[in-house]
PDB file of C-alpha atoms in Angstrom:
ATOM      1  CA  MET A 933      59.982  27.689 123.975  1.00 44.00           C
ATOM      2  CA  ASN A 934      63.279  29.298 124.842  1.00 46.00           C
ATOM      3  CA  ASN A 935      64.302  32.608 123.024  1.00 53.00           C
ATOM      4  CA  VAL A 936      60.659  33.083 121.291  1.00 55.00           C
ATOM      5  CA  VAL A 937      60.846  36.975 122.655  1.00 56.00           C
ATOM      6  CA  ARG A 938      63.984  38.368 123.499  1.00 57.00           C
ATOM      7  CA  SER A 939      64.576  41.979 124.872  1.00 55.00           C
ATOM      8  CA  SER A 940      66.582  44.318 122.771  1.00 53.00           C
ATOM      9  CA  ASN A 941      67.025  47.884 123.621  1.00 51.00           C
ATOM     10  CA  HIS A 942      70.472  48.197 122.485  1.00 50.00           C
ATOM     11  CA  SER A 943      71.372  47.433 118.562  1.00 45.00           C
ATOM     12  CA  PRO A 944      75.441  48.517 117.461  1.00 43.00           C
ATOM     13  CA  LEU A 945      73.858  49.625 114.332  1.00 43.00           C
ATOM     14  CA  GLN A 946      71.477  52.550 115.911  1.00 44.00           C
ATOM     15  CA  GLN A 947      72.828  56.057 115.228  1.00 45.00           C
ATOM     16  CA  ARG A 948      73.748  58.467 117.809  1.00 46.00           C
ATOM     17  CA  GLY A 949      70.587  60.416 117.717  1.00 50.00           C
ATOM     18  CA  GLU A 950      68.716  57.371 118.119  1.00 50.00           C
ATOM     19  CA  GLU A 951      70.811  55.838 120.912  1.00 50.00           C
ATOM     20  CA  LYS A 952      70.143  59.221 122.796  1.00 50.00           C
ATOM     21  CA  ARG A 953      66.482  59.057 122.147  1.00 50.00           C
ATOM     22  CA  GLU A 954      66.683  55.549 123.578  1.00 51.00           C
ATOM     23  CA  ARG A 955      68.440  56.183 126.867  1.00 56.00           C
ATOM     24  CA  ASP A 956      65.808  59.245 127.535  1.00 77.00           C
ATOM     25  CA  ALA A 957      62.947  56.797 127.303  1.00 86.00           C
ATOM     26  CA  LEU A 958      61.630  54.835 130.014  1.00 90.00           C
ATOM     27  CA  LEU A 959      61.422  50.963 129.786  1.00 93.00           C
ATOM     28  CA  PRO A 960      58.121  49.620 130.358  1.00 94.00           C
ATOM     29  CA  ALA A 961      57.772  46.666 132.822  1.00 96.00           C
ATOM     30  CA  VAL A 962      56.565  43.937 130.822  1.00 97.00           C
ATOM     31  CA  ASP A 963      55.111  40.381 131.832  1.00 97.00           C
ATOM     32  CA  ILE A 964      55.458  37.338 129.005  1.00 96.00           C
ATOM     33  CA  ILE A 965      52.670  34.829 129.598  1.00 96.00           C
ATOM     34  CA  GLU A 966      53.007  31.826 127.095  1.00 92.00           C
ATOM     35  CA  GLU A 967      49.806  29.856 126.523  1.00 91.00           C
ATOM     36  CA  SER A 968      49.353  26.620 124.450  1.00 86.00           C
ATOM     37  CA  ASN A 969      48.602  28.903 121.347  1.00 90.00           C
ATOM     38  CA  ALA A 970      49.895  32.162 121.774  1.00 93.00           C
ATOM     39  CA  LEU A 971      52.333  34.417 123.787  1.00 94.00           C
ATOM     40  CA  LYS A 972      50.977  37.575 125.920  1.00 97.00           C
ATOM     41  CA  LEU A 973      53.022  40.539 126.568  1.00 97.00           C
ATOM     42  CA  VAL A 974      51.695  42.812 128.992  1.00 98.00           C
ATOM     43  CA  ALA A 975      53.342  46.576 129.238  1.00 97.00           C
ATOM     44  CA  ASP A 976      52.668  48.839 131.925  1.00 97.00           C
ATOM     45  CA  MET A 977      52.787  52.312 130.192  1.00 95.00           C
ATOM     46  CA  PRO A 978      50.999  54.762 132.565  1.00 91.00           C
ATOM     47  CA  GLY A 979      50.032  57.897 130.871  1.00 89.00           C
ATOM     48  CA  VAL A 980      50.146  56.417 127.321  1.00 92.00           C
ATOM     49  CA  THR A 981      46.791  56.739 125.218  1.00 92.00           C
ATOM     50  CA  PRO A 982      45.885  54.953 122.028  1.00 93.00           C
ATOM     51  CA  GLU A 983      46.594  57.850 120.041  1.00 93.00           C
ATOM     52  CA  THR A 984      50.164  58.230 121.426  1.00 93.00           C
ATOM     53  CA  LEU A 985      51.170  54.624 121.143  1.00 95.00           C
ATOM     54  CA  ASN A 986      53.128  53.343 117.987  1.00 96.00           C
ATOM     55  CA  VAL A 987      53.638  49.497 117.908  1.00 97.00           C
ATOM     56  CA  GLU A 988      55.553  48.318 114.924  1.00 96.00           C
ATOM     57  CA  LEU A 989      57.215  45.177 113.468  1.00 95.00           C
ATOM     58  CA  ASP A 990      59.920  45.376 111.239  1.00 94.00           C
ATOM     59  CA  ASN A 991      62.602  42.218 110.310  1.00 92.00           C
ATOM     60  CA  ASN A 992      61.012  40.108 113.634  1.00 91.00           C
ATOM     61  CA  VAL A 993      61.592  43.231 115.837  1.00 95.00           C
ATOM     62  CA  LEU A 994      58.772  44.411 117.738  1.00 96.00           C
ATOM     63  CA  SER A 995      58.916  48.066 118.898  1.00 96.00           C
ATOM     64  CA  LEU A 996      56.574  49.626 121.394  1.00 96.00           C
ATOM     65  CA  GLU A 997      56.698  53.177 121.563  1.00 96.00           C
ATOM     66  CA  GLY A 998      54.440  55.742 123.758  1.00 95.00           C
ATOM     67  CA  GLU A 999      54.504  59.191 124.442  1.00 93.00           C
ATOM     68  CA  ILE A1000      53.265  60.091 128.266  1.00 88.00           C
ATOM     69  CA  ALA A1001      50.373  62.213 127.773  1.00 74.00           C
ATOM     70  CA  LEU A1002      49.748  64.113 131.274  1.00 71.00           C
ATOM     71  CA  ASP A1003      46.983  66.249 132.061  1.00 72.00           C
ATOM     72  CA  MET A1004      47.105  69.268 133.825  1.00 74.00           C
ATOM     73  CA  PRO A1005      44.310  71.734 134.609  1.00 82.00           C
ATOM     74  CA  GLU A1006      44.719  74.994 132.378  1.00 87.00           C
ATOM     75  CA  GLY A1007      46.624  77.702 134.020  1.00 86.00           C
ATOM     76  CA  LEU A1008      48.615  75.094 136.351  1.00 82.00           C
ATOM     77  CA  SER A1009      52.094  73.921 135.950  1.00 78.00           C
ATOM     78  CA  PRO A1010      53.813  71.305 137.885  1.00 74.00           C
ATOM     79  CA  LEU A1011      56.512  72.624 140.417  1.00 79.00           C
ATOM     80  CA  HIS A1012      57.870  68.558 140.848  1.00 76.00           C
ATOM     81  CA  ALA A1013      57.512  65.347 138.670  1.00 70.00           C
ATOM     82  CA  GLU A1014      58.354  62.113 139.581  1.00 70.00           C
ATOM     83  CA  ILE A1015      58.518  60.583 136.097  1.00 62.00           C
ATOM     84  CA  ARG A1016      61.370  62.133 134.204  1.00 61.00           C
ATOM     85  CA  GLY A1017      61.283  60.582 130.861  1.00 63.00           C
ATOM     86  CA  LYS A1018      58.633  61.525 128.128  1.00 86.00           C
ATOM     87  CA  ARG A1019      58.009  58.727 126.853  1.00 91.00           C
ATOM     88  CA  PHE A1020      58.305  54.416 127.158  1.00 94.00           C
ATOM     89  CA  ALA A1021      60.155  52.446 124.312  1.00 96.00           C
ATOM     90  CA  ARG A1022      61.077  49.061 124.458  1.00 96.00           C
ATOM     91  CA  ARG A1023      62.414  46.517 121.619  1.00 96.00           C
ATOM     92  CA  PHE A1024      62.004  42.580 120.963  1.00 96.00           C
ATOM     93  CA  ASN A1025      63.629  40.094 119.062  1.00 96.00           C
ATOM     94  CA  LEU A1026      60.629  37.822 117.889  1.00 93.00           C
ATOM     95  CA  SER A1027      61.479  34.244 117.028  1.00 89.00           C
ATOM     96  CA  HIS A1028      60.289  32.145 113.919  1.00 88.00           C
ATOM     97  CA  GLU A1029      57.584  30.514 116.160  1.00 90.00           C
ATOM     98  CA  VAL A1030      55.850  33.579 116.336  1.00 92.00           C
ATOM     99  CA  ASN A1031      52.663  34.650 113.498  1.00 93.00           C
ATOM    100  CA  SER A1032      53.728  37.771 112.602  1.00 91.00           C
ATOM    101  CA  ASP A1033      50.725  38.633 110.749  1.00 92.00           C
ATOM    102  CA  ALA A1034      48.139  37.854 113.254  1.00 93.00           C
ATOM    103  CA  ILE A1035      49.756  40.173 116.383  1.00 96.00           C
ATOM    104  CA  THR A1036      46.846  42.094 118.233  1.00 96.00           C
ATOM    105  CA  ALA A1037      47.257  44.980 120.845  1.00 97.00           C
ATOM    106  CA  THR A1038      44.922  46.435 122.989  1.00 96.00           C
ATOM    107  CA  ILE A1039      45.434  49.134 125.387  1.00 96.00           C
ATOM    108  CA  VAL A1040      43.354  50.011 128.627  1.00 96.00           C
ATOM    109  CA  ASN A1041      44.367  52.458 131.258  1.00 93.00           C
ATOM    110  CA  GLY A1042      47.932  52.339 130.242  1.00 92.00           C
ATOM    111  CA  VAL A1043      48.294  48.716 130.181  1.00 97.00           C
ATOM    112  CA  LEU A1044      49.446  47.412 127.013  1.00 97.00           C
ATOM    113  CA  THR A1045      48.447  43.648 125.779  1.00 97.00           C
ATOM    114  CA  LEU A1046      49.883  42.077 122.925  1.00 97.00           C
ATOM    115  CA  THR A1047      48.590  38.479 121.650  1.00 97.00           C
ATOM    116  CA  LEU A1048      51.432  36.975 119.672  1.00 96.00           C
ATOM    117  CA  PRO A1049      49.943  33.844 118.463  1.00 95.00           C
ATOM    118  CA  LYS A1050      52.054  30.703 117.462  1.00 91.00           C
ATOM    119  CA  LYS A1051      52.485  29.319 114.245  1.00 89.00           C
ATOM    120  CA  ASP A1052      50.364  26.070 113.482  1.00 82.00           C
ATOM    121  CA  ASN A1053      53.514  23.728 113.411  1.00 79.00           C
ATOM    122  CA  HIS A1054      54.755  25.226 116.970  1.00 68.00           C
ATOM    123  CA  ARG A1055      51.634  25.064 118.823  1.00 67.00           C
ATOM    124  CA  THR A1056      51.567  22.427 121.554  1.00 70.00           C
ATOM    125  CA  ARG A1057      49.412  19.635 120.839  1.00 71.00           C
ATOM    126  CA  ARG A1058      48.440  16.237 122.825  1.00 78.00           C
ATOM    127  CA  ILE A1059      49.281  13.389 121.141  1.00 81.00           C
ATOM    128  CA  GLU A1060      46.839  10.263 121.919  1.00 87.00           C
ATOM    129  CA  VAL A1061      48.723   6.943 122.483  1.00 91.00           C
ATOM    130  CA  GLN A1062      46.964   4.118 121.137  1.00 87.00           C
ATOM    131  CA  VAL A1063      46.871   0.829 122.797  1.00 89.00           C
ATOM    132  CA  ALA A1064      48.180  -2.127 120.423  1.00 78.00           C
TER     133      ALA A1064
END
């Protein structure tokens, strides 16, 4: 199952403005878990809500982007912030083994979980051995 999902954060075809936007973004930590019938991507994107999250698939490139929405009490402003970026962004090249029409996504408390089902002809199956 090599190269089913490959991280691709830098493309030579990106325009300068898009490259700067990518550099200003934080890379979320992502765990990739392979199951017999699907892959699961779990991305840590603290501060991102369903309203500020954008997940897109274009030409087998999966893009995750989320704006950080920090809630500050009215009338207060931060003196120091440990987070420099205001958004997360990450891109992955998907293999032909992924059924891109059946991808699902959920986000709970800043943890994005994507389920990427494998196509039927690429799923692991057990072959019964017959006794002759």
